[in-house]
Amino acid sequence: MAKKTLVAYFSASGVTAALAKRLADAIGADLHKIQPEVPYTNADLDWTNKNSRSSVEMNDKSFRPPVANRVENINDYDTIYVGFPIWWYVAPTIINTFLEQYDLTGKEIIPFATSGSSGMGRTNDELKASCKGAVLNEGKRFAANAGAAELKA
């Protein structure tokens, strides 16, 4: 069977979604939007409020926000790019939820992120346990306007 590539992404504001779509187009991959069971509101995303939903979730490393949808044919994919905005210098915990719902044995996981200013931080440290059996590659943060050539490289 031919190797297939998936670009799975979580986007709270649309920035990561646009980048994920450009990446999928650039590399000829399928696209999957990781949807939270309960969508995030602007108030949920207020990182300056320590009681906001995102702040509470990110302060509890064991918390796993439920995902509303699944990739039904995950076994068809050898390589999975996982995209997200950087929250508190790491991937949002919904990315852990997404990864942990599948058997990733033998798959290659490649994180990519968007961020206003911070880099990938401790992202791979936080994702490693959620990628059992997979090869977790070093991720890369892209500017929101990264072009197809940069993404493909």
Tab-separated table of N, CA and C in Angstrom:
chain	number	residue	atom	x	y	z
A	1	MET	N	0.850	-1.188	0.000
A	1	MET	CA	0.000	0.000	0.000
A	1	MET	C	0.892	1.247	0.000
A	2	ALA	N	0.492	2.234	-0.749
A	2	ALA	CA	1.251	3.481	-0.834
A	2	ALA	C	1.215	4.209	0.506
A	3	LYS	N	2.316	4.855	0.822
A	3	LYS	CA	2.378	5.631	2.057
A	3	LYS	C	1.497	6.865	1.897
A	4	LYS	N	0.726	7.149	2.941
A	4	LYS	CA	-0.144	8.318	2.917
A	4	LYS	C	0.242	9.252	4.056
A	5	THR	N	-0.019	10.520	3.824
A	5	THR	CA	0.315	11.549	4.803
A	5	THR	C	-0.955	12.287	5.208
A	6	LEU	N	-1.051	12.580	6.498
A	6	LEU	CA	-2.181	13.309	7.049
A	6	LEU	C	-1.676	14.576	7.723
A	7	VAL	N	-2.385	15.668	7.520
A	7	VAL	CA	-2.160	16.891	8.289
A	7	VAL	C	-3.383	17.045	9.192
A	8	ALA	N	-3.176	16.823	10.493
A	8	ALA	CA	-4.236	16.997	11.485
A	8	ALA	C	-3.926	18.273	12.252
A	9	TYR	N	-4.941	19.081	12.499
A	9	TYR	CA	-4.664	20.350	13.159
A	9	TYR	C	-5.791	20.755	14.096
A	10	PHE	N	-5.401	21.505	15.120
A	10	PHE	CA	-6.340	22.183	16.009
A	10	PHE	C	-6.085	23.667	15.843
A	11	SER	N	-7.156	24.413	15.635
A	11	SER	CA	-7.026	25.851	15.462
A	11	SER	C	-8.118	26.546	16.260
A	12	ALA	N	-7.713	27.424	17.154
A	12	ALA	CA	-8.685	28.138	17.984
A	12	ALA	C	-9.194	29.404	17.301
A	13	SER	N	-8.322	30.053	16.507
A	13	SER	CA	-8.698	31.340	15.919
A	13	SER	C	-8.675	31.346	14.395
A	14	GLY	N	-8.266	30.244	13.784
A	14	GLY	CA	-8.210	30.176	12.324
A	14	GLY	C	-6.814	30.311	11.740
A	15	VAL	N	-5.857	30.791	12.528
A	15	VAL	CA	-4.493	30.996	12.028
A	15	VAL	C	-3.849	29.653	11.678
A	16	THR	N	-3.918	28.704	12.604
A	16	THR	CA	-3.321	27.393	12.358
A	16	THR	C	-4.069	26.662	11.248
A	17	ALA	N	-5.384	26.851	11.157
A	17	ALA	CA	-6.175	26.202	10.101
A	17	ALA	C	-5.676	26.619	8.722
A	18	ALA	N	-5.444	27.905	8.536
A	18	ALA	CA	-4.978	28.396	7.237
A	18	ALA	C	-3.606	27.818	6.904
A	19	LEU	N	-2.723	27.765	7.884
A	19	LEU	CA	-1.385	27.206	7.675
A	19	LEU	C	-1.469	25.708	7.361
A	20	ALA	N	-2.308	24.982	8.084
A	20	ALA	CA	-2.466	23.539	7.873
A	20	ALA	C	-2.973	23.245	6.461
A	21	LYS	N	-3.910	24.051	5.987
A	21	LYS	CA	-4.434	23.859	4.631
A	21	LYS	C	-3.346	24.101	3.594
A	22	ARG	N	-2.526	25.129	3.795
A	22	ARG	CA	-1.414	25.386	2.863
A	22	ARG	C	-0.399	24.247	2.898
A	23	LEU	N	-0.110	23.726	4.087
A	23	LEU	CA	0.818	22.614	4.214
A	23	LEU	C	0.274	21.378	3.490
A	24	ALA	N	-0.982	21.027	3.736
A	24	ALA	CA	-1.586	19.846	3.101
A	24	ALA	C	-1.536	19.971	1.581
A	25	ASP	N	-1.846	21.154	1.070
A	25	ASP	CA	-1.784	21.386	-0.379
A	25	ASP	C	-0.352	21.251	-0.891
A	26	ALA	N	0.614	21.798	-0.144
A	26	ALA	CA	2.013	21.815	-0.575
A	26	ALA	C	2.613	20.410	-0.636
A	27	ILE	N	2.186	19.523	0.272
A	27	ILE	CA	2.801	18.196	0.328
A	27	ILE	C	1.865	17.083	-0.162
A	28	GLY	N	0.671	17.450	-0.621
A	28	GLY	CA	-0.268	16.457	-1.140
A	28	GLY	C	-0.821	15.531	-0.071
A	29	ALA	N	-1.126	16.082	1.095
A	29	ALA	CA	-1.626	15.290	2.223
A	29	ALA	C	-3.132	15.476	2.404
A	30	ASP	N	-3.740	14.514	3.091
A	30	ASP	CA	-5.133	14.655	3.509
A	30	ASP	C	-5.163	15.610	4.702
A	31	LEU	N	-6.333	16.183	4.954
A	31	LEU	CA	-6.483	17.198	6.003
A	31	LEU	C	-7.552	16.756	6.995
A	32	HIS	N	-7.278	16.947	8.287
A	32	HIS	CA	-8.236	16.606	9.340
A	32	HIS	C	-8.233	17.700	10.395
A	33	LYS	N	-9.401	18.265	10.650
A	33	LYS	CA	-9.536	19.284	11.691
A	33	LYS	C	-9.871	18.598	13.018
A	34	ILE	N	-9.041	18.827	14.029
A	34	ILE	CA	-9.283	18.301	15.374
A	34	ILE	C	-10.283	19.243	16.042
A	35	GLN	N	-11.486	18.726	16.292
A	35	GLN	CA	-12.557	19.574	16.833
A	35	GLN	C	-12.814	19.232	18.298
A	36	PRO	N	-12.744	20.226	19.173
A	36	PRO	CA	-13.080	19.969	20.577
A	36	PRO	C	-14.575	19.703	20.721
A	37	GLU	N	-14.946	18.835	21.661
A	37	GLU	CA	-16.377	18.590	21.906
A	37	GLU	C	-17.082	19.882	22.254
A	38	VAL	N	-16.413	20.713	23.030
A	38	VAL	CA	-16.960	22.025	23.388
A	38	VAL	C	-16.050	23.073	22.758
A	39	PRO	N	-16.542	23.788	21.732
A	39	PRO	CA	-15.695	24.796	21.078
A	39	PRO	C	-15.205	25.853	22.069
A	40	TYR	N	-14.036	26.387	21.789
A	40	TYR	CA	-13.456	27.433	22.638
A	40	TYR	C	-14.028	28.791	22.256
A	41	THR	N	-14.408	29.563	23.267
A	41	THR	CA	-14.866	30.935	23.045
A	41	THR	C	-13.677	31.881	23.229
A	42	ASN	N	-13.851	33.141	22.869
A	42	ASN	CA	-12.787	34.127	23.098
A	42	ASN	C	-12.441	34.215	24.581
A	43	ALA	N	-13.454	34.146	25.444
A	43	ALA	CA	-13.211	34.192	26.891
A	43	ALA	C	-12.400	32.969	27.344
A	44	ASP	N	-12.681	31.802	26.747
A	44	ASP	CA	-11.929	30.580	27.077
A	44	ASP	C	-10.457	30.728	26.736
A	45	LEU	N	-10.159	31.510	25.711
A	45	LEU	CA	-8.795	31.643	25.202
A	45	LEU	C	-8.013	32.795	25.828
A	46	ASP	N	-8.609	33.496	26.789
A	46	ASP	CA	-7.961	34.649	27.412
A	46	ASP	C	-6.844	34.191	28.346
A	47	TRP	N	-5.630	34.131	27.818
A	47	TRP	CA	-4.490	33.637	28.595
A	47	TRP	C	-4.133	34.565	29.752
A	48	THR	N	-4.623	35.808	29.753
A	48	THR	CA	-4.335	36.727	30.855
A	48	THR	C	-5.234	36.461	32.064
A	49	ASN	N	-6.287	35.653	31.876
A	49	ASN	CA	-7.200	35.307	32.965
A	49	ASN	C	-6.852	33.904	33.449
A	50	LYS	N	-6.316	33.802	34.668
A	50	LYS	CA	-5.879	32.490	35.157
A	50	LYS	C	-7.043	31.531	35.382
A	51	ASN	N	-8.278	32.023	35.339
A	51	ASN	CA	-9.451	31.170	35.483
A	51	ASN	C	-10.114	30.827	34.153
A	52	SER	N	-9.527	31.307	33.043
A	52	SER	CA	-10.115	30.991	31.738
A	52	SER	C	-9.936	29.496	31.465
A	53	ARG	N	-10.759	28.958	30.590
A	53	ARG	CA	-10.706	27.525	30.288
A	53	ARG	C	-9.315	27.090	29.823
A	54	SER	N	-8.709	27.829	28.909
A	54	SER	CA	-7.395	27.427	28.398
A	54	SER	C	-6.341	27.480	29.509
A	55	SER	N	-6.408	28.474	30.362
A	55	SER	CA	-5.445	28.578	31.472
A	55	SER	C	-5.589	27.406	32.430
A	56	VAL	N	-6.822	27.065	32.781
A	56	VAL	CA	-7.080	25.954	33.702
A	56	VAL	C	-6.588	24.645	33.079
A	57	GLU	N	-6.908	24.418	31.793
A	57	GLU	CA	-6.475	23.201	31.108
A	57	GLU	C	-4.957	23.087	31.055
A	58	MET	N	-4.300	24.185	30.737
A	58	MET	CA	-2.852	24.140	30.559
A	58	MET	C	-2.103	24.046	31.889
A	59	ASN	N	-2.755	24.427	32.975
A	59	ASN	CA	-2.130	24.306	34.293
A	59	ASN	C	-2.235	22.895	34.851
A	60	ASP	N	-3.105	22.058	34.273
A	60	ASP	CA	-3.264	20.677	34.705
A	60	ASP	C	-2.798	19.778	33.559
A	61	LYS	N	-1.533	19.337	33.613
A	61	LYS	CA	-0.938	18.573	32.514
A	61	LYS	C	-1.634	17.241	32.272
A	62	SER	N	-2.449	16.768	33.218
A	62	SER	CA	-3.159	15.505	33.028
A	62	SER	C	-4.520	15.697	32.357
A	63	PHE	N	-4.969	16.945	32.239
A	63	PHE	CA	-6.286	17.210	31.653
A	63	PHE	C	-6.284	16.907	30.162
A	64	ARG	N	-7.325	16.238	29.688
A	64	ARG	CA	-7.467	15.903	28.277
A	64	ARG	C	-8.833	16.373	27.789
A	65	PRO	N	-8.881	17.540	27.127
A	65	PRO	CA	-10.160	18.013	26.589
A	65	PRO	C	-10.692	17.004	25.573
A	66	PRO	N	-11.969	16.635	25.657
A	66	PRO	CA	-12.517	15.658	24.713
A	66	PRO	C	-12.518	16.175	23.272
A	67	VAL	N	-12.223	15.258	22.349
A	67	VAL	CA	-12.240	15.560	20.920
A	67	VAL	C	-13.565	15.041	20.346
A	68	ALA	N	-14.210	15.834	19.508
A	68	ALA	CA	-15.530	15.489	18.969
A	68	ALA	C	-15.470	14.562	17.766
A	69	ASN	N	-14.323	14.484	17.095
A	69	ASN	CA	-14.251	13.706	15.860
A	69	ASN	C	-12.980	12.875	15.827
A	70	ARG	N	-13.015	11.827	15.016
A	70	ARG	CA	-11.862	10.920	14.903
A	70	ARG	C	-11.466	10.769	13.437
A	71	VAL	N	-10.220	10.355	13.233
A	71	VAL	CA	-9.759	9.956	11.907
A	71	VAL	C	-10.098	8.478	11.808
A	72	GLU	N	-11.113	8.132	11.011
A	72	GLU	CA	-11.585	6.744	10.944
A	72	GLU	C	-10.550	5.805	10.342
A	73	ASN	N	-9.762	6.300	9.410
A	73	ASN	CA	-8.812	5.450	8.682
A	73	ASN	C	-7.367	5.769	9.066
A	74	ILE	N	-7.107	5.941	10.365
A	74	ILE	CA	-5.774	6.341	10.834
A	74	ILE	C	-4.695	5.338	10.397
A	75	ASN	N	-5.055	4.069	10.252
A	75	ASN	CA	-4.071	3.060	9.860
A	75	ASN	C	-3.562	3.245	8.434
A	76	ASP	N	-4.264	4.041	7.635
A	76	ASP	CA	-3.839	4.320	6.260
A	76	ASP	C	-2.641	5.266	6.198
A	77	TYR	N	-2.337	5.929	7.310
A	77	TYR	CA	-1.319	6.980	7.306
A	77	TYR	C	-0.027	6.519	7.974
A	78	ASP	N	1.085	6.808	7.298
A	78	ASP	CA	2.409	6.511	7.849
A	78	ASP	C	2.999	7.743	8.525
A	79	THR	N	2.666	8.919	7.979
A	79	THR	CA	3.196	10.181	8.486
A	79	THR	C	2.028	11.081	8.855
A	80	ILE	N	2.094	11.640	10.060
A	80	ILE	CA	1.044	12.543	10.526
A	80	ILE	C	1.685	13.839	11.009
A	81	TYR	N	1.392	14.911	10.284
A	81	TYR	CA	1.768	16.252	10.740
A	81	TYR	C	0.665	16.698	11.690
A	82	VAL	N	1.053	17.206	12.853
A	82	VAL	CA	0.079	17.644	13.849
A	82	VAL	C	0.314	19.126	14.116
A	83	GLY	N	-0.690	19.951	13.792
A	83	GLY	CA	-0.560	21.395	13.911
A	83	GLY	C	-1.414	21.979	15.015
A	84	PHE	N	-0.924	23.076	15.587
A	84	PHE	CA	-1.599	23.696	16.726
A	84	PHE	C	-0.988	25.065	16.998
A	85	PRO	N	-1.727	25.908	17.714
A	85	PRO	CA	-1.120	27.142	18.222
A	85	PRO	C	-0.313	26.795	19.478
A	86	ILE	N	0.764	27.520	19.717
A	86	ILE	CA	1.529	27.326	20.954
A	86	ILE	C	0.768	28.000	22.102
A	87	TRP	N	0.522	27.232	23.141
A	87	TRP	CA	-0.108	27.742	24.366
A	87	TRP	C	0.866	27.481	25.508
A	88	TRP	N	1.273	28.503	26.213
A	88	TRP	CA	2.150	28.355	27.365
A	88	TRP	C	3.411	27.557	26.980
A	89	TYR	N	3.975	27.866	25.835
A	89	TYR	CA	5.227	27.283	25.333
A	89	TYR	C	5.142	25.802	24.973
A	90	VAL	N	3.939	25.272	24.852
A	90	VAL	CA	3.737	23.863	24.464
A	90	VAL	C	2.475	23.735	23.613
A	91	ALA	N	2.209	22.515	23.156
A	91	ALA	CA	0.966	22.239	22.430
A	91	ALA	C	-0.204	22.246	23.407
A	92	PRO	N	-1.381	22.705	22.975
A	92	PRO	CA	-2.562	22.601	23.835
A	92	PRO	C	-2.821	21.125	24.178
A	93	THR	N	-3.367	20.858	25.349
A	93	THR	CA	-3.558	19.473	25.789
A	93	THR	C	-4.537	18.702	24.905
A	94	ILE	N	-5.345	19.380	24.097
A	94	ILE	CA	-6.232	18.665	23.168
A	94	ILE	C	-5.408	17.890	22.136
A	95	ILE	N	-4.171	18.304	21.903
A	95	ILE	CA	-3.282	17.566	20.993
A	95	ILE	C	-2.912	16.230	21.635
A	96	ASN	N	-2.672	16.215	22.939
A	96	ASN	CA	-2.428	14.946	23.644
A	96	ASN	C	-3.654	14.043	23.524
A	97	THR	N	-4.844	14.610	23.717
A	97	THR	CA	-6.081	13.832	23.585
A	97	THR	C	-6.147	13.192	22.208
A	98	PHE	N	-5.905	13.989	21.170
A	98	PHE	CA	-5.959	13.495	19.793
A	98	PHE	C	-4.985	12.332	19.596
A	99	LEU	N	-3.741	12.503	19.995
A	99	LEU	CA	-2.719	11.483	19.772
A	99	LEU	C	-3.001	10.207	20.569
A	100	GLU	N	-3.492	10.361	21.786
A	100	GLU	CA	-3.685	9.217	22.674
A	100	GLU	C	-4.861	8.336	22.286
A	101	GLN	N	-5.727	8.798	21.382
A	101	GLN	CA	-6.883	7.971	21.013
A	101	GLN	C	-6.568	6.959	19.907
A	102	TYR	N	-5.320	6.926	19.444
A	102	TYR	CA	-4.931	6.029	18.359
A	102	TYR	C	-3.724	5.181	18.733
A	103	ASP	N	-3.593	4.042	18.037
A	103	ASP	CA	-2.359	3.257	18.105
A	103	ASP	C	-1.436	3.859	17.050
A	104	LEU	N	-0.381	4.513	17.479
A	104	LEU	CA	0.523	5.216	16.565
A	104	LEU	C	1.798	4.421	16.272
A	105	THR	N	1.818	3.167	16.644
A	105	THR	CA	2.998	2.330	16.454
A	105	THR	C	3.475	2.376	15.003
A	106	GLY	N	4.757	2.697	14.844
A	106	GLY	CA	5.368	2.721	13.517
A	106	GLY	C	5.115	3.972	12.707
A	107	LYS	N	4.338	4.893	13.241
A	107	LYS	CA	4.040	6.128	12.502
A	107	LYS	C	5.073	7.205	12.815
A	108	GLU	N	5.183	8.149	11.894
A	108	GLU	CA	6.052	9.301	12.082
A	108	GLU	C	5.157	10.500	12.406
A	109	ILE	N	5.416	11.142	13.534
A	109	ILE	CA	4.636	12.303	13.976
A	109	ILE	C	5.525	13.535	13.841
A	110	ILE	N	5.011	14.541	13.136
A	110	ILE	CA	5.772	15.768	12.914
A	110	ILE	C	4.928	16.961	13.374
A	111	PRO	N	5.273	17.539	14.521
A	111	PRO	CA	4.509	18.690	14.999
A	111	PRO	C	4.876	19.966	14.239
A	112	PHE	N	3.879	20.832	14.060
A	112	PHE	CA	4.127	22.180	13.543
A	112	PHE	C	3.181	23.127	14.265
A	113	ALA	N	3.615	24.364	14.396
A	113	ALA	CA	2.845	25.282	15.228
A	113	ALA	C	2.858	26.696	14.687
A	114	THR	N	1.890	27.447	15.164
A	114	THR	CA	1.840	28.890	14.952
A	114	THR	C	1.939	29.536	16.326
A	115	SER	N	2.473	30.743	16.341
A	115	SER	CA	2.616	31.453	17.605
A	115	SER	C	2.881	32.914	17.302
A	116	GLY	N	2.368	33.765	18.150
A	116	GLY	CA	2.631	35.181	17.995
A	116	GLY	C	4.099	35.512	18.178
A	117	SER	N	4.765	34.811	19.106
A	117	SER	CA	6.162	35.138	19.356
A	117	SER	C	6.996	33.978	19.867
A	118	SER	N	6.410	33.061	20.631
A	118	SER	CA	7.228	32.012	21.236
A	118	SER	C	7.541	30.900	20.248
A	119	GLY	N	8.616	30.176	20.551
A	119	GLY	CA	9.006	29.030	19.731
A	119	GLY	C	8.283	27.775	20.187
A	120	MET	N	8.851	26.611	19.860
A	120	MET	CA	8.225	25.332	20.196
A	120	MET	C	8.360	24.990	21.682
A	121	GLY	N	9.261	25.671	22.384
A	121	GLY	CA	9.384	25.467	23.823
A	121	GLY	C	9.588	24.004	24.192
A	122	ARG	N	8.807	23.520	25.145
A	122	ARG	CA	8.896	22.138	25.634
A	122	ARG	C	7.890	21.219	24.942
A	123	THR	N	7.450	21.591	23.749
A	123	THR	CA	6.390	20.853	23.067
A	123	THR	C	6.672	19.356	22.979
A	124	ASN	N	7.832	18.969	22.465
A	124	ASN	CA	8.098	17.537	22.291
A	124	ASN	C	8.174	16.803	23.623
A	125	ASP	N	8.706	17.454	24.658
A	125	ASP	CA	8.733	16.838	25.985
A	125	ASP	C	7.313	16.504	26.447
A	126	GLU	N	6.396	17.423	26.174
A	126	GLU	CA	5.003	17.250	26.605
A	126	GLU	C	4.233	16.266	25.728
A	127	LEU	N	4.650	16.086	24.472
A	127	LEU	CA	3.930	15.199	23.549
A	127	LEU	C	4.474	13.771	23.520
A	128	LYS	N	5.716	13.586	23.940
A	128	LYS	CA	6.384	12.289	23.792
A	128	LYS	C	5.565	11.124	24.354
A	129	ALA	N	5.063	11.242	25.559
A	129	ALA	CA	4.301	10.156	26.188
A	129	ALA	C	2.999	9.861	25.448
A	130	SER	N	2.488	10.820	24.687
A	130	SER	CA	1.237	10.644	23.941
A	130	SER	C	1.463	9.985	22.584
A	131	CYS	N	2.717	9.748	22.225
A	131	CYS	CA	3.078	9.191	20.909
A	131	CYS	C	3.704	7.812	21.036
A	132	LYS	N	3.173	6.977	21.913
A	132	LYS	CA	3.748	5.648	22.160
A	132	LYS	C	3.906	4.861	20.854
A	133	GLY	N	5.115	4.332	20.640
A	133	GLY	CA	5.372	3.503	19.470
A	133	GLY	C	5.681	4.273	18.200
A	134	ALA	N	5.515	5.577	18.237
A	134	ALA	CA	5.752	6.408	17.050
A	134	ALA	C	7.117	7.081	17.146
A	135	VAL	N	7.580	7.573	16.017
A	135	VAL	CA	8.775	8.409	15.980
A	135	VAL	C	8.273	9.851	16.029
A	136	LEU	N	8.606	10.564	17.091
A	136	LEU	CA	8.213	11.966	17.240
A	136	LEU	C	9.371	12.835	16.777
A	137	ASN	N	9.181	13.485	15.642
A	137	ASN	CA	10.226	14.350	15.091
A	137	ASN	C	10.227	15.711	15.775
A	138	GLU	N	11.326	16.413	15.624
A	138	GLU	CA	11.443	17.780	16.121
A	138	GLU	C	10.439	18.619	15.344
A	139	GLY	N	9.702	19.451	16.037
A	139	GLY	CA	8.712	20.283	15.388
A	139	GLY	C	9.274	21.618	14.939
A	140	LYS	N	8.430	22.383	14.284
A	140	LYS	CA	8.844	23.705	13.809
A	140	LYS	C	7.684	24.674	13.943
A	141	ARG	N	8.012	25.887	14.382
A	141	ARG	CA	7.039	26.966	14.441
A	141	ARG	C	7.143	27.765	13.162
A	142	PHE	N	6.001	28.081	12.577
A	142	PHE	CA	5.953	28.867	11.349
A	142	PHE	C	5.233	30.182	11.590
A	143	ALA	N	5.620	31.182	10.827
A	143	ALA	CA	4.855	32.424	10.813
A	143	ALA	C	3.509	32.118	10.165
A	144	ALA	N	2.487	32.854	10.558
A	144	ALA	CA	1.139	32.610	10.044
A	144	ALA	C	1.084	32.683	8.520
A	145	ASN	N	1.959	33.483	7.933
A	145	ASN	CA	1.918	33.692	6.483
A	145	ASN	C	2.960	32.849	5.743
A	146	ALA	N	3.491	31.803	6.378
A	146	ALA	CA	4.501	30.949	5.718
A	146	ALA	C	3.944	30.437	4.401
A	147	GLY	N	4.788	30.505	3.378
A	147	GLY	CA	4.357	30.095	2.050
A	147	GLY	C	4.558	28.612	1.788
A	148	ALA	N	4.034	28.137	0.660
A	148	ALA	CA	4.077	26.728	0.298
A	148	ALA	C	5.516	26.202	0.217
A	149	ALA	N	6.428	26.971	-0.363
A	149	ALA	CA	7.812	26.505	-0.510
A	149	ALA	C	8.460	26.268	0.856
A	150	GLU	N	8.268	27.196	1.785
A	150	GLU	CA	8.813	27.033	3.143
A	150	GLU	C	8.192	25.838	3.843
A	151	LEU	N	6.896	25.664	3.688
A	151	LEU	CA	6.205	24.543	4.341
A	151	LEU	C	6.674	23.214	3.758
A	152	LYS	N	6.828	23.160	2.456
A	152	LYS	CA	7.233	21.914	1.805
A	152	LYS	C	8.650	21.522	2.242
A	153	ALA	N	9.517	22.501	2.375
A	153	ALA	CA	10.905	22.242	2.801
A	153	ALA	C	10.915	21.703	4.223
